[in-house]
Amino acid sequence: MTSQVSSPAGKSDEASEAVVGEQRVPHIERSGATEKEIRRLDRVIIRFAGDSGDGMQLTGDRFTSETASFGNDLSTLPNFPAEIRAPAGTLPGVSSFQLHFADHDILTPGDAPNVLVAMNPAALKANIADVPRGADIIVNTDEFTKRPMAKVGYTQSPLEDDSLGAYNVHPVPLTTLTIEALKEFGLSRKEAERSKNMFALGLLSWMYNRPTEGTEAFLRSKFAKKPTIAEANVAAFRAGWNFGETTEDFAVSYEVAPASQAFPTGTYRNISGNLALSYGLIAAGRQAELPVYLGSYPITPASDILHELSKHKNFGVRTFQAEDEIAGIGAALGAAFGGALGVTTTSGPGVALKSETIGLAVSLELPLLIIDIQRGGPSTGLPTKTEQADLLQAMYGRNGEAPVPIVAPRTPADCFDAALDAARIALTYRTPVFLLSDGYLANGSEPWRIPETDSLPDLRTQFASGPNHELADGTEVFWPYKRDPQTLARPWAVPGTPGLEHRIGGIEKQDGTGNISYDPANHDFMVRTRQAKIDGIVVPDLEVDDPAGARTLVLGWGSTYGPITAAVRRLRAAGETIAQAHLRHLNPFPRNLGEVLRRYDKVVVPEMNLGQLALLLRAKYLVDAQSYNQVNGMPFKAEQLATALKEAIDA
């Protein structure tokens, strides 16, 4: 969904991630309803939680879409099991969706929910530790029976003892109310129960004054072939809204105003990282005037890109779902040889399988995009959880000296720009390029300003068209490894072009001619030249946010941007002095990085790994970069980082 914002740009530099502002406004009376009070909030964090079959991701997504159309700034955190249908009623089977929305600029999905919707005992137990005292908990009381409670270790109902005394608990028989609301549709009990997530969505939509038209239209579209099911879901959604409107259990509803002051003028839509990345690849193909070819094998959490790109044949995109990871990248590299923008998408385990072909792409010096949506490892690891542990794999995970540029987006919306940047490097320098996103960015979402097409970079490149070298006898020939003196890129010769026949393969090539060469001196020269090409890639200097001349710098990369920036805001609001910088380009590093690091007494590097960027910084720049690490499958929390950075400042 898109929305228009016509206010001037403005960014909040307050500690807006730390407190909830509340303002009472006069109550209003609605026709046919009890008298209700409306309170205005500056931000809210809501978490929907239930079984993986309860539709929590759909519920959260619909609430997010309506929130985006309303004009709030937002950030989301889906969290779900790896199993398609995890064991019902168990802690490992809990699926949740957290949404943080506000009337100002925000950066993270929030540390802790102000409202938890728990569809069963497992959802309550799995999430209660994250819920702060005084928060609202909406509980589906129909599920708090002996057997479901026993599955998660409750010997007695937490709704009846004093264990939830610190919270505002709202017991609601969601299942019973949903079945009652759908009696007229003639559905079985099981079919009617499936709509209880829509009842919960309707209730929350009433509580926070969310628009409803979009959700009703979505339901009718989603179930267009089953009109009875469509209308039943709409009825459940409306029943939830009306329950909030009429019941005395909810005497207060809330308003969060649009974040019009947080955004530049433009047209916005809610977008996830994988969707933004897909659009970025399509835009790169259009700006390069090249067909896009995706060779891929489905893998969590990268599969959404394959699904999305398969819808856009009209933009010159061709997708190939290969039989395995090796075939996927082989096809993509073949497409690059044939003159297309070759792309392959995967996650860490797939990168391991693709490594030989990535080395072949380094040897052939052809443009190829390797999209790695990182997840918890090693091996299968945590397929649906996030991690940043593939940096060293991307940097060094091939045999021989096989340098590859690395680009990392920092937010879901930034995945669009990162895809364009990766394509620029691949096409300009004739090299495979890694783009390192992760599960947090891939599944999370935020508002994205749709760019004007004339603001996008020109990525057009020229193919070789004829001979480029004159022999001593005056004969003109084509040398496939005769390089551009500035970029060191070799010519891109489309097969079938008369006179440009040349040899490809993984055996070392002779400089210039491209003939097979086992000469030691030639191999040394080619290895050093390929490294020099990567080292010479032009990337922007690192920008440092340091308004007060700090002595401590926090340096991040990838998806840690949001939590780091939120933590820095908190510290500055509390009177602390700290500098912040964030890396987009990890190979090569920005040319001024060494000078920036030497400017500070202390450098702290938060990463969702065991210190991979910090290791590279220590090795290259001989600085005592201090790691702050987390590998629990979840993103950092702002308060957690603020505490760690405060300790670093005080040390």
C-alpha positions as semicolon CSV with decimal commas, in nm:
position;residue;x (nm);y (nm);z (nm)
1;M;0,000;0,000;0,000
2;T;0,119;0,351;-0,071
3;S;0,057;0,681;0,098
4;Q;0,139;1,041;0,016
5;V;0,348;1,249;0,256
6;S;0,386;1,619;0,183
7;S;0,560;1,752;0,491
8;P;0,922;1,867;0,513
9;A;1,192;1,627;0,622
10;G;1,279;1,612;0,989
11;K;1,452;1,353;1,203
12;S;1,396;1,311;1,574
13;D;1,718;1,308;1,772
14;E;1,548;1,247;2,104
15;A;1,558;0,921;2,298
16;S;1,232;0,827;2,133
17;E;1,305;0,456;2,158
18;A;1,314;0,472;2,538
19;V;0,979;0,606;2,658
20;V;0,615;0,608;2,558
21;G;0,451;0,949;2,561
22;E;0,081;0,958;2,644
23;Q;-0,172;1,240;2,625
24;R;-0,535;1,218;2,730
25;V;-0,797;1,374;2,506
26;P;-1,169;1,414;2,572
27;H;-1,371;1,096;2,542
28;I;-1,614;1,049;2,258
29;E;-1,939;0,856;2,237
30;R;-2,012;0,635;1,939
31;S;-2,358;0,543;1,830
32;G;-2,474;0,218;1,983
33;A;-2,159;0,179;2,192
34;T;-2,053;0,236;2,550
35;E;-1,875;0,561;2,626
36;K;-1,508;0,527;2,539
37;E;-1,195;0,727;2,607
38;I;-0,927;0,790;2,346
39;R;-0,565;0,839;2,447
40;R;-0,292;0,963;2,218
41;L;0,044;0,784;2,215
42;D;0,363;0,874;2,032
43;R;0,452;0,509;1,970
44;V;0,333;0,153;2,040
45;I;0,492;-0,193;2,021
46;I;0,250;-0,482;1,960
47;R;0,334;-0,851;1,945
48;F;0,094;-1,114;1,808
49;A;0,185;-1,466;1,924
50;G;0,031;-1,810;1,873
51;D;0,084;-2,147;1,707
52;S;0,254;-2,144;1,368
53;G;-0,085;-2,242;1,225
54;D;-0,274;-1,956;1,392
55;G;-0,194;-1,705;1,118
56;M;0,015;-1,469;1,330
57;Q;0,236;-1,364;1,037
58;L;-0,071;-1,283;0,826
59;T;-0,230;-1,097;1,116
60;G;0,082;-0,892;1,177
61;D;0,129;-0,825;0,809
62;R;-0,226;-0,693;0,772
63;F;-0,193;-0,470;1,078
64;T;0,136;-0,343;0,935
65;S;-0,015;-0,268;0,595
66;E;-0,296;-0,063;0,747
67;T;-0,048;0,116;0,970
68;A;0,168;0,201;0,670
69;S;-0,132;0,334;0,477
70;F;-0,218;0,550;0,780
71;G;0,124;0,715;0,755
72;N;0,305;0,596;1,069
73;D;0,672;0,518;1,070
74;L;0,714;0,150;1,150
75;S;0,950;-0,141;1,188
76;T;0,861;-0,510;1,214
77;L;1,012;-0,834;1,343
78;P;0,851;-1,160;1,225
79;N;0,967;-1,462;1,425
80;F;0,855;-1,812;1,332
81;P;0,966;-2,177;1,354
82;A;1,162;-2,348;1,078
83;E;0,906;-2,629;1,050
84;I;0,617;-2,582;0,807
85;R;0,380;-2,699;1,081
86;A;0,557;-2,709;1,415
87;P;0,408;-2,916;1,701
88;A;0,086;-2,744;1,805
89;G;0,073;-2,597;2,154
90;T;0,445;-2,635;2,222
91;L;0,707;-2,369;2,292
92;P;0,911;-2,452;1,977
93;G;0,594;-2,414;1,772
94;V;0,523;-2,053;1,875
95;S;0,512;-1,798;1,593
96;S;0,513;-1,424;1,663
97;F;0,505;-1,093;1,480
98;Q;0,618;-0,770;1,648
99;L;0,533;-0,426;1,511
100;H;0,666;-0,093;1,636
101;F;0,485;0,211;1,495
102;A;0,513;0,578;1,587
103;D;0,438;0,937;1,500
104;H;0,811;1,006;1,451
105;D;1,122;0,850;1,301
106;I;1,201;0,507;1,454
107;L;1,472;0,254;1,379
108;T;1,392;-0,083;1,538
109;P;1,097;-0,319;1,599
110;G;1,125;-0,222;1,966
111;D;1,284;-0,391;2,263
112;A;0,969;-0,503;2,446
113;P;0,599;-0,513;2,355
114;N;0,350;-0,273;2,513
115;V;0,077;-0,517;2,406
116;L;0,102;-0,895;2,380
117;V;-0,175;-1,093;2,211
118;A;-0,136;-1,455;2,329
119;M;-0,349;-1,706;2,143
120;N;-0,261;-2,000;2,372
121;P;-0,056;-2,095;2,683
122;A;0,258;-2,164;2,478
123;A;0,245;-1,817;2,325
124;L;0,211;-1,662;2,670
125;K;0,493;-1,861;2,825
126;A;0,731;-1,813;2,532
127;N;0,689;-1,434;2,532
128;I;0,610;-1,325;2,888
129;A;0,976;-1,269;2,975
130;D;0,990;-0,990;2,715
131;V;0,681;-0,809;2,841
132;P;0,748;-0,515;3,077
133;R;0,546;-0,456;3,393
134;G;0,228;-0,262;3,330
135;A;0,192;-0,381;2,970
136;D;-0,137;-0,507;2,828
137;I;-0,180;-0,880;2,767
138;I;-0,480;-1,001;2,565
139;V;-0,527;-1,373;2,626
140;N;-0,745;-1,623;2,442
141;T;-0,902;-1,787;2,748
142;D;-1,055;-2,071;2,544
143;E;-0,711;-2,230;2,507
144;F;-0,622;-2,224;2,878
145;T;-0,750;-2,572;2,950
146;K;-0,570;-2,855;3,127
147;R;-0,404;-3,024;2,830
148;P;-0,264;-2,714;2,649
149;M;-0,131;-2,580;2,979
150;A;0,031;-2,913;3,066
151;K;0,219;-2,911;2,733
152;V;0,418;-2,605;2,842
153;G;0,451;-2,687;3,211
154;Y;0,170;-2,484;3,367
155;T;0,038;-2,682;3,666
156;Q;-0,233;-2,422;3,720
157;S;-0,371;-2,145;3,506
158;P;-0,160;-1,827;3,510
159;L;-0,490;-1,643;3,460
160;E;-0,607;-1,758;3,802
161;D;-0,293;-1,731;4,017
162;D;-0,092;-1,416;4,092
163;S;0,180;-1,471;3,830
164;L;0,038;-1,204;3,596
165;G;-0,041;-0,949;3,866
166;A;0,214;-0,702;3,727
167;Y;0,032;-0,676;3,391
168;N;-0,300;-0,548;3,262
169;V;-0,455;-0,879;3,159
170;H;-0,758;-0,880;2,928
171;P;-0,913;-1,230;2,917
172;V;-1,108;-1,272;2,593
173;P;-1,265;-1,601;2,470
174;L;-1,146;-1,541;2,114
175;T;-1,234;-1,886;1,983
176;T;-1,586;-1,888;2,129
177;L;-1,663;-1,536;2,010
178;T;-1,537;-1,615;1,660
179;I;-1,747;-1,933;1,630
180;E;-2,055;-1,744;1,755
181;A;-1,998;-1,464;1,503
182;L;-1,976;-1,712;1,213
183;K;-2,282;-1,929;1,290
184;E;-2,472;-1,805;0,986
185;F;-2,205;-1,925;0,744
186;G;-2,262;-2,296;0,810
187;L;-1,891;-2,367;0,870
188;S;-1,762;-2,655;1,076
189;R;-1,618;-2,568;1,417
190;K;-1,266;-2,627;1,288
191;E;-1,320;-2,401;0,987
192;A;-1,470;-2,126;1,203
193;E;-1,186;-2,148;1,456
194;R;-0,935;-2,061;1,183
195;S;-1,077;-1,709;1,168
196;K;-0,995;-1,625;1,530
197;N;-0,683;-1,441;1,416
198;M;-0,909;-1,207;1,217
199;F;-1,119;-1,148;1,530
200;A;-0,799;-1,056;1,715
201;L;-0,695;-0,831;1,427
202;G;-1,031;-0,654;1,435
203;L;-1,002;-0,597;1,810
204;L;-0,651;-0,452;1,781
205;S;-0,756;-0,243;1,482
206;W;-1,028;-0,090;1,700
207;M;-0,791;-0,036;1,992
208;Y;-0,546;0,161;1,778
209;N;-0,785;0,321;1,530
210;R;-0,636;0,145;1,228
211;P;-0,807;0,165;0,886
212;T;-1,020;-0,139;0,797
213;E;-1,105;-0,107;0,428
214;G;-0,772;-0,244;0,309
215;T;-0,796;-0,559;0,520
216;E;-1,151;-0,635;0,405
217;A;-1,048;-0,588;0,042
218;F;-0,743;-0,810;0,100
219;L;-0,954;-1,091;0,249
220;R;-1,200;-1,084;-0,038
221;S;-0,913;-1,094;-0,285
222;K;-0,720;-1,369;-0,104
223;F;-1,024;-1,597;-0,084
224;A;-1,184;-1,488;-0,413
225;K;-1,234;-1,852;-0,517
226;K;-1,399;-1,929;-0,181
227;P;-1,645;-1,643;-0,126
228;T;-1,799;-1,804;0,183
229;I;-1,458;-1,824;0,353
230;A;-1,383;-1,467;0,245
231;E;-1,702;-1,330;0,396
232;A;-1,655;-1,538;0,710
233;N;-1,313;-1,384;0,766
234;V;-1,453;-1,036;0,703
235;A;-1,731;-1,110;0,951
236;A;-1,480;-1,228;1,214
237;F;-1,272;-0,915;1,156
238;R;-1,578;-0,693;1,201
239;A;-1,686;-0,891;1,507
240;G;-1,350;-0,822;1,670
241;W;-1,386;-0,451;1,596
242;N;-1,740;-0,444;1,734
243;F;-1,633;-0,636;2,045
244;G;-1,381;-0,365;2,126
245;E;-1,639;-0,098;2,050
246;T;-1,910;-0,239;2,277
247;T;-1,750;-0,440;2,557
248;E;-1,677;-0,283;2,894
249;D;-1,348;-0,478;2,915
250;F;-1,182;-0,225;2,684
251;A;-1,272;0,124;2,804
252;V;-0,986;0,294;2,623
253;S;-0,870;0,308;2,263
254;Y;-0,554;0,475;2,136
255;E;-0,438;0,700;1,857
256;V;-0,087;0,726;1,710
257;A;-0,072;1,017;1,467
258;P;0,090;0,986;1,122
259;A;0,465;1,047;1,115
260;S;0,438;1,327;0,861
261;Q;0,732;1,520;1,008
262;A;0,967;1,222;0,983
263;F;0,969;1,181;0,605
264;P;1,064;1,386;0,301
265;T;0,786;1,459;0,053
266;G;0,703;1,164;-0,170
267;T;0,502;0,848;-0,220
268;Y;0,570;0,576;0,036
269;R;0,485;0,211;0,072
270;N;0,560;-0,054;0,330
271;I;0,832;-0,286;0,207
272;S;1,028;-0,586;0,335
273;G;1,398;-0,634;0,275
274;N;1,357;-0,920;0,029
275;L;1,094;-0,730;-0,168
276;A;1,311;-0,417;-0,178
277;L;1,605;-0,628;-0,293
278;S;1,394;-0,782;-0,569
279;Y;1,285;-0,440;-0,690
280;G;1,647;-0,325;-0,676
281;L;1,753;-0,610;-0,904
282;I;1,475;-0,528;-1,150
283;A;1,574;-0,161;-1,145
284;A;1,939;-0,256;-1,199
285;G;1,845;-0,454;-1,510
286;R;1,644;-0,163;-1,646
287;Q;1,918;0,091;-1,571
288;A;2,179;-0,134;-1,732
289;E;1,948;-0,212;-2,026
290;L;2,023;-0,579;-1,970
291;P;1,800;-0,880;-1,908
292;V;1,812;-1,010;-1,550
293;Y;1,864;-1,383;-1,508
294;L;1,814;-1,545;-1,168
295;G;1,947;-1,897;-1,123
296;S;1,844;-2,011;-0,777
297;Y;1,754;-2,299;-0,551
298;P;1,492;-2,231;-0,278
299;I;1,637;-2,179;0,069
300;T;1,513;-1,997;0,378
301;P;1,524;-1,697;0,412
302;A;1,609;-1,613;0,049
303;S;1,325;-1,787;-0,137
304;D;1,100;-1,478;-0,140
305;I;1,333;-1,316;-0,395
306;L;1,286;-1,605;-0,637
307;H;0,909;-1,592;-0,583
308;E;0,895;-1,218;-0,645
309;L;1,124;-1,202;-0,949
310;S;0,928;-1,482;-1,114
311;K;0,634;-1,238;-1,140
312;H;0,820;-0,982;-1,351
313;K;0,887;-1,134;-1,692
314;N;0,752;-0,813;-1,844
315;F;1,061;-0,632;-1,713
316;G;1,301;-0,869;-1,885
317;V;1,349;-1,093;-1,581
318;R;1,395;-1,466;-1,629
319;T;1,397;-1,700;-1,329
320;F;1,522;-2,057;-1,316
321;Q;1,451;-2,277;-1,014
322;A;1,738;-2,519;-1,040
323;E;1,766;-2,872;-0,902
324;D;2,037;-2,766;-0,655
325;E;2,257;-2,473;-0,551
326;I;2,541;-2,564;-0,787
327;A;2,313;-2,573;-1,090
328;G;2,158;-2,242;-0,989
329;I;2,482;-2,046;-0,983
330;G;2,613;-2,232;-1,289
331;A;2,313;-2,115;-1,488
332;A;2,353;-1,759;-1,357
333;L;2,720;-1,751;-1,455
334;G;2,632;-1,889;-1,798
335;A;2,376;-1,611;-1,837
336;A;2,643;-1,356;-1,745
337;F;2,872;-1,503;-2,013
338;G;2,582;-1,461;-2,255
339;G;2,540;-1,091;-2,177
340;A;2,276;-1,085;-1,902
341;L;2,291;-0,950;-1,548
342;G;2,340;-1,284;-1,373
343;V;2,207;-1,326;-1,018
344;T;2,195;-1,614;-0,773
345;T;2,023;-1,607;-0,433
346;T;2,092;-1,826;-0,133
347;S;2,188;-1,840;0,234
348;G;2,503;-1,960;0,411
349;P;2,473;-2,334;0,337
350;G;2,414;-2,254;-0,030
351;V;2,718;-2,027;-0,044
352;A;2,929;-2,325;0,064
353;L;2,801;-2,525;-0,234
354;K;2,842;-2,234;-0,475
355;S;3,200;-2,156;-0,375
356;E;3,371;-2,335;-0,666
357;T;3,158;-2,154;-0,924
358;I;3,219;-1,822;-0,748
359;G;3,591;-1,890;-0,791
360;L;3,526;-1,966;-1,159
361;A;3,349;-1,630;-1,193
362;V;3,655;-1,463;-1,038
363;S;3,876;-1,635;-1,296
364;L;3,644;-1,556;-1,588
365;E;3,603;-1,198;-1,461
366;L;3,233;-1,176;-1,543
367;P;2,965;-0,972;-1,360
368;L;2,763;-1,188;-1,122
369;L;2,558;-1,100;-0,812
370;I;2,563;-1,349;-0,523
371;I;2,283;-1,259;-0,281
372;D;2,340;-1,418;0,061
373;I;2,050;-1,376;0,306
374;Q;2,237;-1,483;0,618
375;R;2,085;-1,707;0,884
376;G;2,198;-1,886;1,198
377;G;2,456;-2,159;1,142
378;P;2,663;-2,372;1,111
379;S;2,512;-2,632;0,878
380;T;2,130;-2,614;0,885
381;G;2,155;-2,418;1,209
382;L;1,861;-2,185;1,267
383;P;1,695;-2,152;0,926
384;T;1,441;-1,886;1,025
385;K;1,662;-1,686;1,264
386;T;1,905;-1,409;1,184
387;E;2,285;-1,389;1,204
388;Q;2,578;-1,201;1,046
389;A;2,821;-1,491;1,047
390;D;2,893;-1,524;0,672
391;L;3,129;-1,226;0,641
392;L;3,449;-1,428;0,653
393;Q;3,293;-1,691;0,426
394;A;3,216;-1,422;0,168
395;M;3,562;-1,272;0,208
396;Y;3,772;-1,589;0,200
397;G;3,549;-1,893;0,141
398;R;3,709;-2,009;-0,184
399;N;4,027;-2,187;-0,284
400;G;4,319;-1,979;-0,402
401;E;4,337;-1,600;-0,408
402;A;3,982;-1,521;-0,519
403;P;3,890;-1,167;-0,400
404;V;3,525;-1,062;-0,426
405;P;3,366;-0,724;-0,341
406;I;3,114;-0,726;-0,055
407;V;2,818;-0,491;-0,007
408;A;2,580;-0,495;0,293
409;P;2,245;-0,311;0,326
410;R;2,156;-0,163;0,665
411;T;1,773;-0,152;0,665
412;P;1,495;-0,332;0,476
413;A;1,441;-0,033;0,244
414;D;1,816;0,008;0,193
415;C;1,821;-0,335;0,026
416;F;1,694;-0,160;-0,288
417;D;1,991;0,078;-0,305
418;A;2,238;-0,194;-0,206
419;A;2,124;-0,408;-0,501
420;L;2,185;-0,118;-0,740
421;D;2,526;-0,056;-0,584
422;A;2,625;-0,422;-0,613
423;A;2,517;-0,423;-0,979
424;R;2,721;-0,107;-1,045
425;I;3,035;-0,271;-0,910
426;A;2,977;-0,601;-1,092
427;L;2,914;-0,437;-1,428
428;T;3,184;-0,172;-1,406
429;Y;3,463;-0,397;-1,282
430;R;3,356;-0,732;-1,436
431;T;3,355;-0,924;-1,112
432;P;3,123;-1,133;-0,898
433;V;2,987;-0,930;-0,604
434;F;2,850;-1,050;-0,271
435;L;2,546;-0,879;-0,121
436;L;2,510;-0,975;0,247
437;S;2,160;-0,925;0,382
438;D;2,017;-1,134;0,668
439;G;1,693;-1,281;0,799
440;Y;1,617;-0,973;1,011
441;L;1,630;-0,743;0,709
442;A;1,472;-0,995;0,471
443;N;1,153;-1,044;0,672
444;G;1,138;-0,710;0,851
445;S;0,967;-0,410;0,693
446;E;0,957;-0,032;0,706
447;P;0,827;0,260;0,496
448;W;1,011;0,309;0,167
449;R;1,004;0,623;-0,043
450;I;0,950;0,514;-0,402
451;P;1,231;0,681;-0,600
452;E;1,192;0,878;-0,920
453;T;1,336;0,680;-1,210
454;D;1,555;0,972;-1,322
455;S;1,727;0,961;-0,981
456;L;1,854;0,606;-1,036
457;P;2,216;0,552;-1,149
458;D;2,305;0,490;-1,512
459;L;2,438;0,133;-1,519
460;R;2,476;0,092;-1,893
461;T;2,789;-0,085;-2,006
462;Q;2,940;-0,151;-2,346
463;F;3,003;-0,495;-2,489
464;A;3,314;-0,559;-2,696
465;S;3,235;-0,506;-3,061
466;G;3,557;-0,573;-3,250
467;P;3,933;-0,623;-3,236
468;N;4,110;-0,437;-2,954
469;H;4,480;-0,520;-3,009
470;E;4,726;-0,480;-3,294
471;L;5,000;-0,739;-3,336
472;A;5,353;-0,655;-3,447
473;D;5,270;-0,745;-3,807
474;G;4,974;-0,503;-3,805
475;T;4,708;-0,771;-3,768
476;E;4,415;-0,662;-3,551
477;V;4,292;-0,926;-3,305
478;F;4,064;-0,954;-3,006
479;W;4,231;-1,006;-2,668
480;P;3,972;-1,107;-2,404
481;Y;4,202;-1,011;-2,114
482;K;4,319;-0,672;-2,238
483;R;4,213;-0,446;-1,953
484;D;4,066;-0,102;-1,910
485;P;4,354;0,102;-1,764
486;Q;4,131;0,267;-1,501
487;T;3,909;-0,016;-1,379
488;L;4,127;-0,314;-1,484
489;A;3,805;-0,469;-1,620
490;R;3,843;-0,700;-1,916
491;P;3,614;-0,674;-2,223
492;W;3,268;-0,831;-2,202
493;A;3,231;-1,019;-2,528
494;V;2,892;-1,173;-2,603
495;P;2,934;-1,522;-2,753
496;G;2,841;-1,541;-3,118
497;T;2,984;-1,198;-3,202
498;P;3,197;-1,247;-3,518
499;G;3,568;-1,210;-3,454
500;L;3,540;-1,218;-3,074
501;E;3,577;-1,592;-3,025
502;H;3,771;-1,661;-2,703
503;R;3,841;-1,939;-2,456
504;I;3,680;-1,957;-2,110
505;G;3,735;-2,199;-1,820
506;G;3,889;-2,225;-1,478
507;I;4,251;-2,288;-1,582
508;E;4,473;-1,982;-1,552
509;K;4,470;-1,749;-1,851
510;Q;4,756;-1,567;-2,013
511;D;4,745;-1,193;-1,963
512;G;4,594;-1,029;-2,269
513;T;4,542;-1,326;-2,501
514;G;4,339;-1,540;-2,261
515;N;4,523;-1,854;-2,371
516;I;4,585;-2,127;-2,113
517;S;4,904;-2,051;-1,926
518;Y;5,104;-2,243;-1,666
519;D;5,381;-1,984;-1,658
520;P;5,467;-1,898;-1,294
521;A;5,535;-1,532;-1,366
522;N;5,206;-1,494;-1,555
523;H;5,010;-1,656;-1,270
524;D;5,171;-1,423;-1,018
525;F;5,082;-1,125;-1,237
526;M;4,719;-1,235;-1,289
527;V;4,664;-1,304;-0,918
528;R;4,799;-0,961;-0,825
529;T;4,601;-0,793;-1,103
530;R;4,272;-0,947;-0,992
531;Q;4,342;-0,830;-0,637
532;A;4,439;-0,483;-0,759
533;K;4,110;-0,460;-0,949
534;I;3,911;-0,522;-0,629
535;D;4,131;-0,290;-0,425
536;G;4,076;-0,017;-0,683
537;I;3,695;-0,024;-0,674
538;V;3,565;0,326;-0,605
539;V;3,341;0,337;-0,297
540;P;3,233;0,644;-0,096
541;D;3,434;0,754;0,206
542;L;3,299;0,646;0,543
543;E;3,076;0,912;0,698
544;V;3,102;0,960;1,075
545;D;2,824;1,100;1,292
546;D;3,022;1,279;1,565
547;P;2,862;1,611;1,661
548;A;3,052;1,658;1,987
549;G;3,408;1,530;1,932
550;A;3,371;1,191;2,100
551;R;3,655;0,964;2,212
552;T;3,456;0,643;2,153
553;L;3,335;0,525;1,811
554;V;3,074;0,254;1,756
555;L;3,119;0,096;1,413
556;G;2,866;-0,142;1,262
557;W;2,771;-0,311;0,938
558;G;2,454;-0,457;0,793
559;S;2,137;-0,489;0,999
560;T;2,291;-0,369;1,325
561;Y;2,233;-0,012;1,202
562;G;1,889;0,027;1,361
563;P;1,972;-0,098;1,711
564;I;2,307;0,086;1,713
565;T;2,151;0,416;1,606
566;A;1,869;0,379;1,860
567;A;2,125;0,309;2,134
568;V;2,335;0,610;2,031
569;R;2,025;0,832;2,047
570;R;1,955;0,712;2,399
571;L;2,309;0,780;2,515
572;R;2,320;1,127;2,362
573;A;1,983;1,212;2,514
574;A;2,132;1,113;2,851
575;G;2,426;1,351;2,798
576;E;2,687;1,101;2,678
577;T;2,929;1,173;2,393
578;I;2,971;0,898;2,134
579;A;3,045;0,879;1,761
580;Q;2,879;0,642;1,514
581;A;2,971;0,509;1,168
582;H;2,828;0,229;0,957
583;L;2,992;0,031;0,676
584;R;2,813;-0,048;0,352
585;H;3,129;-0,165;0,169
586;L;3,322;-0,444;0,341
587;N;3,554;-0,527;0,052
588;P;3,717;-0,302;-0,035
589;F;3,684;-0,092;0,278
590;P;3,639;0,284;0,230
591;R;3,974;0,450;0,174
592;N;3,942;0,673;0,481
593;L;3,851;0,390;0,722
594;G;4,200;0,361;0,870
595;E;4,221;0,734;0,936
596;V;3,876;0,728;1,098
597;L;3,967;0,440;1,329
598;R;4,290;0,607;1,443
599;R;4,095;0,919;1,536
600;Y;3,932;0,751;1,839
601;D;4,064;0,614;2,167
602;K;3,816;0,329;2,161
603;V;3,632;0,149;1,879
604;V;3,339;-0,082;1,962
605;V;3,207;-0,318;1,694
606;P;2,867;-0,481;1,767
607;E;2,804;-0,787;1,547
608;M;2,567;-1,082;1,536
609;N;2,863;-1,319;1,515
610;L;3,174;-1,381;1,724
611;G;3,367;-1,078;1,598
612;Q;3,433;-1,122;1,225
613;L;3,449;-0,755;1,124
614;A;3,650;-0,675;1,436
615;L;3,900;-0,945;1,333
616;L;3,939;-0,789;0,987
617;L;3,985;-0,441;1,133
618;R;4,251;-0,558;1,378
619;A;4,439;-0,740;1,101
620;K;4,428;-0,462;0,842
621;Y;4,455;-0,147;1,054
622;L;4,625;-0,273;1,373
623;V;4,360;-0,111;1,594
624;D;4,224;-0,259;1,916
625;A;3,867;-0,291;1,794
626;Q;3,652;-0,424;2,078
627;S;3,382;-0,674;1,988
628;Y;3,034;-0,685;2,133
629;N;2,873;-1,002;2,006
630;Q;2,543;-1,187;2,004
631;V;2,451;-1,512;1,827
632;N;2,109;-1,604;1,965
633;G;1,921;-1,574;1,635
634;M;1,763;-1,240;1,730
635;P;1,864;-0,880;1,656
636;F;2,022;-0,661;1,921
637;K;1,796;-0,462;2,151
638;A;1,857;-0,088;2,176
639;E;1,870;-0,088;2,557
640;Q;2,115;-0,378;2,555
641;L;2,352;-0,192;2,322
642;A;2,311;0,135;2,509
643;T;2,421;-0,037;2,830
644;A;2,723;-0,197;2,662
645;L;2,828;0,129;2,495
646;K;2,791;0,322;2,822
647;E;3,026;0,072;2,986
648;A;3,275;0,122;2,702
649;I;3,259;0,501;2,740
650;D;3,311;0,479;3,117
651;A;3,585;0,216;3,108
